[in-house]
Amino acid sequence: MPDGRAPVLEGVAQLNQRPDSLDNSHEASALMTEVAVAAADDAGAPGLLAAAELVVAINGAWSYRDPARIVADAVGASKAKTVRTTHGGNTPQMVVNMVAERIAAGDLDVAVVVGAETIWSRRRMRNAGVDRSVTGQPEDVEPDETWGPPLDLVDPYEQARGLQQPVEVYPLFETAIRARRGEGVEAHRDRMADLWQGFNEVAVANPYAWMRTPMTAAEIRDASSANRMVAFPYTKAMCSNWDLDQAAALILCSADAASRLGVPRDRWVFVHGGTEASDTSFVSHRRELGRSPAIAAAWRALSNDRQVGVDDIGYLDVYSCFPSAVEAAVEAMGLDESRPLTLTGGLTFAGGPLNNYVTHSIATLAGCLRKDPDALGLVTANGGLLTKHALGLYAAHPPAAPFRRTSLSAEAVDLQPREAAPEHVGPITLEASTVMHDREGPTHALFAGLIADGRRVWGTSTDDAVMKAAMTTELAGTSADLDADGRIHLG
């Protein structure tokens, strides 16, 4: 018999909202409520919701002050405490780790985790001039707790040099990885497209994926009217897709509560262990672009604690906002890139609902493990610019040792940060590059470089010859000049 305090994932649910008429679309809190009810039905124990002591809402692109309270009241859990997370794709797994820790300590018995986005319908309703009623809350309403550290994407120096969004940074990671592998521009694009074709194939078979249209590697790799170049070498089909309406929910409880509330044993998925770790807050200070010592340290801690290796993992979902995020995790954990790396199809094809993707990947994993009770499953989660990470290990069989959550310090990760050199003018050695595009074509190139003392600099160029070189030649390791306006001039 399992330990009565063992944290168990009992109910999961996912949904997509894409009605024929926008008049039939619902707000995000309604979708959260719907999947919470569906998760209790999935557990075979609707009474789980009334027994919930905690409802956690994954932060999203909406204006609710305390969406977990809306959900709690709607499902009959009005006495439950509420939580809203900070931003970050790491937060769903971080939340599961924190909930599991409280359950194992005897401080909590039943918790509901929900998240939803309605970016697709909201954008189309705005364009059509259609209003949708949204539940309001008084200005003084606040959740009982906020979980998660703040997520700052870029510092003022990075922002001044054109680095503001993930789509401008992850392709820089990508070309840094390419250079380390010594692949060459075209061979790298081929390998990356083959990798993403595998993700697409999983999404086609996933009933909860947002985009289920089959795509070949060539269709993913090459720009077209339906798949424009966004940030070389990334086409649209290699970028996280937020234009969707999706929701997912998880219900976790202690083994004792699961038994007491009548959850059938074949629904139980145990949370075996969880870890969290962070890379440097800002990319300027990374030792190497496109590498993650934090993922490596988090996996090492979880692997050692649970006495498992990568070959023991039967089901794996690696966070996949862009190919470089997958490649960094593969390297950090010692994975084989040819093995299945996604259960959903990833954030391009299955969908990237802002911070909530990993709620979907955990829900998908639960279904796999219920069908294969001897197997282990692993989920990785990533927030920001390959910055904040959370890992979770699951199985339908109980763990050999009680659940443990490990949150690693910067010292434990051994970040070895660099300094930035915002004042530098003069010679640099290029590290990485990308070329940003709009619908008309290339707009500007972004570069990372190092100066002689090892500090990092950022630069830009709108010169056609420079942009062409960045898309056809391996520039990493070559010399360039950075002028006082932050412009890159090739040697």
mmCIF file of C-alpha atoms in Angstrom, residues 196 199 238-240 317-323 325-326 341-342 344-348 357 380 382:
data_model
loop_
_atom_site.group_PDB
_atom_site.id
_atom_site.type_symbol
_atom_site.label_atom_id
_atom_site.label_comp_id
_atom_site.label_asym_id
_atom_site.label_seq_id
_atom_site.Cartn_x
_atom_site.Cartn_y
_atom_site.Cartn_z
ATOM 1 C CA TRP A 196 10.149 19.553 -35.658
ATOM 2 C CA PHE A 199 6.758 17.037 -33.097
ATOM 3 C CA MET A 238 9.145 26.592 -35.515
ATOM 4 C CA CYS A 239 7.762 29.210 -33.120
ATOM 5 C CA SER A 240 5.480 28.864 -30.109
ATOM 6 C CA ASP A 317 7.748 15.836 -22.671
ATOM 7 C CA VAL A 318 10.497 18.426 -23.139
ATOM 8 C CA TYR A 319 9.453 22.074 -23.105
ATOM 9 C CA SER A 320 9.425 23.151 -26.722
ATOM 10 C CA CYS A 321 8.686 26.838 -27.292
ATOM 11 C CA PHE A 322 11.430 26.858 -29.953
ATOM 12 C CA PRO A 323 13.821 24.159 -31.179
ATOM 13 C CA ALA A 325 14.865 25.089 -25.958
ATOM 14 C CA VAL A 326 14.586 21.399 -26.791
ATOM 15 C CA LEU A 341 10.748 14.192 -26.961
ATOM 16 C CA THR A 342 7.119 15.313 -26.871
ATOM 17 C CA THR A 344 1.616 16.614 -27.097
ATOM 18 C CA GLY A 345 3.307 17.898 -30.250
ATOM 19 C CA GLY A 346 4.901 20.892 -28.567
ATOM 20 C CA LEU A 347 4.129 24.579 -28.344
ATOM 21 C CA THR A 348 4.083 25.151 -32.101
ATOM 22 C CA TYR A 357 1.406 24.652 -21.755
ATOM 23 C CA THR A 380 10.335 19.605 -18.149
ATOM 24 C CA ASN A 382 10.882 26.434 -18.968
#
